[in-house]
């Protein structure tokens, strides 16, 4: 019987001897990559068109409001009201970005590669959720900074006026954070249910827009209690209800009837917002636990 003649050739492969960064580094890389993906950074020019178009729109609106205030001296729109009025753009931004963050990975089947690293099953969806929430907060918060700079440099009250303006800005940024957290939680959960981006985008738009007629129907019911609780039926009006309760005059305008449309149910709206986010995150984690088990 002839002896085996196989030979092992050394072609230069070497073992990795550098530092192993572990879970925190993997989570940070996923978060940073998700945030870059939200704005099309590191991707083709086509992928940058929509997110930066939205950024341009909100920035131009903010610059216009700042210019009007500097010329007229009146506040056309508060920081919190700006977040409210730009919410329709946020819906479409989520509908485009959320599928890019999770649906592509589901369809291409790369999740087993992620989970082969020192990455717990919960870290992947949480990193994507944090990235989307950060992108939404920047989308609403950065234009508010433009408004603030325009107001701060035109105030005639010196540092006292700048300080008062800052006190108005901070609640607006917190309110933008509320929009970001709720919209990111709902949008990412819907996007995680399918690997087809078109279906995911359509589902997200449907959840946010098709719940609005339900609110309208409940708002004209003969029961005042039902009218005041109607905003719980839609994520958008839920956020607005929490804002009216917590921010008061910084958000309420005459067309909203002085905030009476939620009555004394402000704490109910706040509790519902917390439960909505907690429920979406729990379902998102459960979804990826099942995906990882396949």
Short mmCIF file of C-alpha atoms in Angstrom, two decimals:
data_model
loop_
_atom_site.label_atom_id
_atom_site.label_comp_id
_atom_site.label_asym_id
_atom_site.label_seq_id
_atom_site.Cartn_x
_atom_site.Cartn_y
_atom_site.Cartn_z
CA UNK A 1 0.00 0.00 0.00
CA UNK A 2 1.60 3.28 -1.05
CA UNK A 3 2.31 5.81 1.67
CA UNK A 4 0.31 9.09 1.60
CA UNK A 5 2.13 11.85 -0.21
CA UNK A 6 0.01 14.83 0.85
CA UNK A 7 1.88 17.96 1.94
CA UNK A 8 0.68 20.83 4.11
CA UNK A 9 1.85 24.12 2.62
CA UNK A 10 2.39 27.23 4.73
CA UNK A 11 0.66 30.01 2.76
CA UNK A 12 1.10 32.69 5.38
CA UNK A 13 -2.03 32.45 7.53
CA UNK A 14 -1.35 33.44 11.12
CA UNK A 15 -3.39 33.28 14.27
CA UNK A 16 -4.84 36.53 15.58
CA UNK A 17 -2.80 37.64 18.57
CA UNK A 18 -4.28 41.10 19.13
CA UNK A 19 -6.74 42.17 21.82
CA UNK A 20 -10.22 40.62 21.79
CA UNK A 21 -12.53 43.54 22.46
CA UNK A 22 -15.59 41.51 23.42
CA UNK A 23 -19.27 42.29 23.80
CA UNK A 24 -19.07 46.04 24.39
CA UNK A 25 -17.05 46.63 21.23
CA UNK A 26 -19.41 44.50 19.15
CA UNK A 27 -22.44 46.37 20.50
CA UNK A 28 -20.76 49.71 19.82
CA UNK A 29 -19.87 48.69 16.28
CA UNK A 30 -23.45 47.58 15.59
CA UNK A 31 -24.80 50.85 17.01
CA UNK A 32 -22.40 53.03 15.04
CA UNK A 33 -23.01 51.09 11.84
CA UNK A 34 -26.78 51.42 12.35
CA UNK A 35 -26.51 55.16 12.92
CA UNK A 36 -24.42 55.59 9.78
CA UNK A 37 -26.87 53.45 7.82
CA UNK A 38 -29.78 55.66 8.94
CA UNK A 39 -28.21 58.62 7.13
CA UNK A 40 -26.75 56.64 4.24
CA UNK A 41 -23.15 57.21 5.32
CA UNK A 42 -20.71 54.72 3.84
CA UNK A 43 -23.28 53.66 1.26
CA UNK A 44 -24.12 54.59 -2.32
CA UNK A 45 -25.27 58.05 -3.37
CA UNK A 46 -28.76 56.67 -3.97
CA UNK A 47 -29.01 55.58 -0.33
CA UNK A 48 -28.18 59.11 0.81
CA UNK A 49 -30.91 60.89 -1.17
CA UNK A 50 -33.94 60.35 1.06
CA UNK A 51 -32.40 60.77 4.54
CA UNK A 52 -30.53 63.91 3.58
CA UNK A 53 -33.57 65.29 1.79
CA UNK A 54 -35.47 64.96 5.06
CA UNK A 55 -32.58 66.57 6.93
CA UNK A 56 -32.59 69.45 4.45
CA UNK A 57 -36.34 70.00 4.83
CA UNK A 58 -36.34 70.16 8.63
CA UNK A 59 -33.23 72.36 8.62
CA UNK A 60 -34.71 74.82 6.11
CA UNK A 61 -37.92 75.02 8.14
CA UNK A 62 -35.94 75.67 11.33
CA UNK A 63 -33.79 78.30 9.63
CA UNK A 64 -36.93 79.99 8.28
CA UNK A 65 -38.49 80.09 11.75
CA UNK A 66 -35.28 81.54 13.17
CA UNK A 67 -35.17 84.18 10.45
CA UNK A 68 -38.80 85.19 11.00
CA UNK A 69 -38.22 85.50 14.73
CA UNK A 70 -35.11 87.62 14.23
CA UNK A 71 -37.00 89.99 11.93
CA UNK A 72 -40.40 90.12 13.61
CA UNK A 73 -39.41 89.39 17.18
CA UNK A 74 -42.24 86.90 17.73
CA UNK A 75 -42.13 83.16 18.28
CA UNK A 76 -43.98 81.55 15.39
CA UNK A 77 -43.48 78.03 16.74
CA UNK A 78 -42.01 76.74 19.98
CA UNK A 79 -39.37 74.03 20.01
CA UNK A 80 -41.88 71.40 21.10
CA UNK A 81 -44.39 72.51 18.47
CA UNK A 82 -41.65 72.15 15.85
CA UNK A 83 -41.25 68.48 16.78
CA UNK A 84 -45.01 68.02 16.50
CA UNK A 85 -45.26 69.64 13.10
CA UNK A 86 -42.34 67.65 11.69
CA UNK A 87 -43.75 64.32 12.91
CA UNK A 88 -45.19 63.43 9.49
CA UNK A 89 -41.65 63.45 8.09
CA UNK A 90 -40.48 61.28 10.96
CA UNK A 91 -43.05 58.63 9.99
CA UNK A 92 -41.67 58.29 6.48
CA UNK A 93 -38.09 58.47 7.74
CA UNK A 94 -38.78 55.50 10.04
CA UNK A 95 -40.55 53.65 7.22
CA UNK A 96 -37.43 53.91 5.05
CA UNK A 97 -34.67 53.53 7.65
CA UNK A 98 -36.03 50.77 9.92
CA UNK A 99 -36.18 48.17 7.10
CA UNK A 100 -32.63 49.11 6.13
CA UNK A 101 -31.48 48.38 9.67
CA UNK A 102 -33.08 44.96 10.18
CA UNK A 103 -34.98 43.67 7.13
CA UNK A 104 -31.86 43.44 4.96
CA UNK A 105 -30.12 41.22 7.51
CA UNK A 106 -33.17 38.99 7.82
CA UNK A 107 -33.44 38.53 4.08
CA UNK A 108 -29.74 37.95 3.43
CA UNK A 109 -29.46 35.42 6.26
CA UNK A 110 -26.40 36.96 7.93
CA UNK A 111 -27.77 36.84 11.47
CA UNK A 112 -26.04 33.51 12.26
CA UNK A 113 -22.74 35.26 11.49
CA UNK A 114 -23.56 38.00 14.01
CA UNK A 115 -24.56 35.51 16.67
CA UNK A 116 -21.44 33.42 16.13
CA UNK A 117 -19.48 36.20 17.81
CA UNK A 118 -19.57 37.03 21.57
CA UNK A 119 -22.89 38.81 21.08
CA UNK A 120 -25.95 37.96 23.20
CA UNK A 121 -29.18 37.62 21.26
CA UNK A 122 -30.62 40.74 22.90
CA UNK A 123 -27.72 43.03 21.94
CA UNK A 124 -28.39 42.97 18.21
CA UNK A 125 -31.97 44.39 18.34
CA UNK A 126 -31.10 46.76 21.18
CA UNK A 127 -28.17 48.22 19.23
CA UNK A 128 -30.39 48.70 16.18
CA UNK A 129 -33.12 50.27 18.32
CA UNK A 130 -30.68 52.67 19.96
CA UNK A 131 -29.27 53.64 16.57
CA UNK A 132 -32.72 54.38 15.12
CA UNK A 133 -33.81 56.34 18.20
CA UNK A 134 -30.61 58.39 18.07
CA UNK A 135 -31.10 59.14 14.38
CA UNK A 136 -34.68 60.30 14.99
CA UNK A 137 -33.64 62.45 17.94
CA UNK A 138 -30.92 64.09 15.84
CA UNK A 139 -33.44 64.63 13.05
CA UNK A 140 -35.72 66.60 15.36
CA UNK A 141 -33.18 67.98 17.81
CA UNK A 142 -30.54 69.42 15.48
CA UNK A 143 -33.02 71.83 13.79
CA UNK A 144 -34.11 72.96 17.25
CA UNK A 145 -30.50 73.95 17.89
CA UNK A 146 -30.64 76.02 14.69
CA UNK A 147 -33.75 77.76 16.05
CA UNK A 148 -32.02 78.30 19.38
CA UNK A 149 -28.92 79.86 17.83
CA UNK A 150 -31.09 82.19 15.76
CA UNK A 151 -33.03 83.27 18.85
CA UNK A 152 -30.00 83.50 21.16
CA UNK A 153 -28.08 85.84 18.89
CA UNK A 154 -31.05 88.15 18.33
CA UNK A 155 -32.37 88.43 21.87
CA UNK A 156 -32.15 91.90 23.34
CA UNK A 157 -31.98 90.75 26.96
CA UNK A 158 -28.33 89.72 27.04
CA UNK A 159 -27.34 86.54 28.85
CA UNK A 160 -30.65 86.49 30.70
CA UNK A 161 -32.48 86.16 27.39
CA UNK A 162 -30.12 83.40 26.25
CA UNK A 163 -30.70 81.52 29.51
CA UNK A 164 -34.48 81.80 29.16
CA UNK A 165 -34.20 80.55 25.60
CA UNK A 166 -32.14 77.60 26.78
CA UNK A 167 -34.82 76.75 29.34
CA UNK A 168 -37.32 76.62 26.46
CA UNK A 169 -35.00 74.50 24.32
CA UNK A 170 -34.36 71.71 26.84
CA UNK A 171 -38.02 70.58 27.11
CA UNK A 172 -38.19 70.64 23.31
CA UNK A 173 -35.20 68.32 23.09
CA UNK A 174 -36.74 65.99 25.67
CA UNK A 175 -39.99 65.99 23.71
CA UNK A 176 -38.05 65.15 20.54
CA UNK A 177 -36.54 62.26 22.48
CA UNK A 178 -40.04 61.01 23.32
CA UNK A 179 -40.99 61.05 19.63
CA UNK A 180 -37.75 59.23 18.81
CA UNK A 181 -38.13 56.46 21.41
CA UNK A 182 -41.77 55.65 20.64
CA UNK A 183 -41.45 55.83 16.86
CA UNK A 184 -38.22 53.81 16.87
CA UNK A 185 -39.73 51.11 19.11
CA UNK A 186 -42.86 50.68 17.01
CA UNK A 187 -41.12 51.03 13.65
CA UNK A 188 -38.31 48.59 14.35
CA UNK A 189 -40.70 45.98 15.72
CA UNK A 190 -42.81 46.10 12.55
CA UNK A 191 -39.71 46.01 10.33
CA UNK A 192 -38.36 42.95 12.16
CA UNK A 193 -41.37 40.88 11.15
CA UNK A 194 -40.37 40.56 7.50
CA UNK A 195 -37.25 40.45 5.39
CA UNK A 196 -38.91 42.32 2.52
CA UNK A 197 -38.23 46.02 2.81
CA UNK A 198 -41.29 47.10 0.82
CA UNK A 199 -43.62 45.13 3.08
CA UNK A 200 -41.87 46.45 6.18
CA UNK A 201 -42.12 50.06 5.00
CA UNK A 202 -45.79 49.66 4.12
CA UNK A 203 -46.52 48.08 7.49
CA UNK A 204 -44.85 50.92 9.36
CA UNK A 205 -46.76 53.60 7.46
CA UNK A 206 -49.99 51.68 8.00
CA UNK A 207 -49.47 51.44 11.76
CA UNK A 208 -48.86 55.17 12.11
CA UNK A 209 -51.33 56.55 9.57
CA UNK A 210 -54.21 54.07 9.65
CA UNK A 211 -54.62 54.46 13.40
CA UNK A 212 -55.32 58.17 12.99
CA UNK A 213 -58.91 57.68 11.68
CA UNK A 214 -59.60 55.59 14.78
CA UNK A 215 -58.63 58.57 16.92
CA UNK A 216 -60.88 60.81 14.84
CA UNK A 217 -63.82 58.45 15.24
CA UNK A 218 -63.38 58.15 19.01
CA UNK A 219 -62.98 61.93 19.29
CA UNK A 220 -66.55 62.55 18.07
CA UNK A 221 -68.23 59.95 20.23
CA UNK A 222 -70.90 61.27 22.62
CA UNK A 223 -68.86 60.27 25.69
CA UNK A 224 -66.44 62.93 26.94
CA UNK A 225 -64.27 60.28 28.59
CA UNK A 226 -63.92 58.42 25.29
CA UNK A 227 -63.04 61.70 23.58
CA UNK A 228 -60.29 62.43 26.07
CA UNK A 229 -58.85 58.91 25.84
CA UNK A 230 -59.07 58.77 22.04
CA UNK A 231 -55.41 59.74 21.61
CA UNK A 232 -54.32 56.43 23.10
CA UNK A 233 -55.32 54.69 19.86
CA UNK A 234 -52.43 56.07 17.80
CA UNK A 235 -48.70 56.41 18.56
CA UNK A 236 -48.64 59.98 17.20
CA UNK A 237 -51.53 61.27 19.31
CA UNK A 238 -50.21 59.32 22.29
CA UNK A 239 -46.96 61.29 22.11
CA UNK A 240 -48.87 64.53 21.72
CA UNK A 241 -51.02 63.71 24.73
CA UNK A 242 -47.94 63.13 26.88
CA UNK A 243 -46.51 66.39 25.57
CA UNK A 244 -49.63 68.41 26.35
CA UNK A 245 -49.70 66.99 29.87
CA UNK A 246 -45.99 67.47 30.61
CA UNK A 247 -45.12 70.63 28.67
CA UNK A 248 -48.34 72.61 28.88
CA UNK A 249 -48.01 76.05 27.32
CA UNK A 250 -44.78 75.14 25.53
CA UNK A 251 -46.78 72.81 23.32
CA UNK A 252 -50.44 73.76 23.53
CA UNK A 253 -51.74 76.17 20.92
CA UNK A 254 -55.18 77.62 20.30
CA UNK A 255 -56.05 75.04 17.63
CA UNK A 256 -55.72 72.32 20.26
CA UNK A 257 -58.30 73.82 22.53
CA UNK A 258 -55.93 74.63 25.38
CA UNK A 259 -55.05 71.01 25.98
CA UNK A 260 -58.55 70.13 27.21
CA UNK A 261 -58.77 67.25 24.74
CA UNK A 262 -56.95 64.95 27.18
CA UNK A 263 -58.73 66.23 30.29
CA UNK A 264 -57.20 64.86 33.48
CA UNK A 265 -55.86 61.75 31.75
CA UNK A 266 -52.31 63.03 31.30
CA UNK A 267 -50.82 60.38 33.65
CA UNK A 268 -52.74 57.71 31.74
CA UNK A 269 -51.11 58.88 28.50
CA UNK A 270 -47.68 58.80 30.16
CA UNK A 271 -48.26 55.28 31.51
CA UNK A 272 -49.52 54.13 28.11
CA UNK A 273 -46.37 55.50 26.46
CA UNK A 274 -44.15 53.60 28.89
CA UNK A 275 -46.12 50.39 28.39
CA UNK A 276 -46.03 50.79 24.60
CA UNK A 277 -42.24 51.14 24.53
CA UNK A 278 -41.77 48.31 27.03
CA UNK A 279 -44.11 46.04 25.07
CA UNK A 280 -42.44 46.78 21.74
CA UNK A 281 -38.97 46.15 23.18
CA UNK A 282 -40.11 42.89 24.79
CA UNK A 283 -41.67 41.66 21.55
CA UNK A 284 -38.57 42.72 19.62
CA UNK A 285 -36.34 40.70 21.94
CA UNK A 286 -38.69 37.73 21.66
CA UNK A 287 -38.66 38.01 17.90
CA UNK A 288 -34.87 37.81 17.73
CA UNK A 289 -34.73 35.00 20.23
CA UNK A 290 -36.83 32.98 17.81
CA UNK A 291 -34.76 34.08 14.82
CA UNK A 292 -31.55 33.08 16.56
CA UNK A 293 -32.96 29.67 17.42
CA UNK A 294 -33.50 28.73 13.78
#
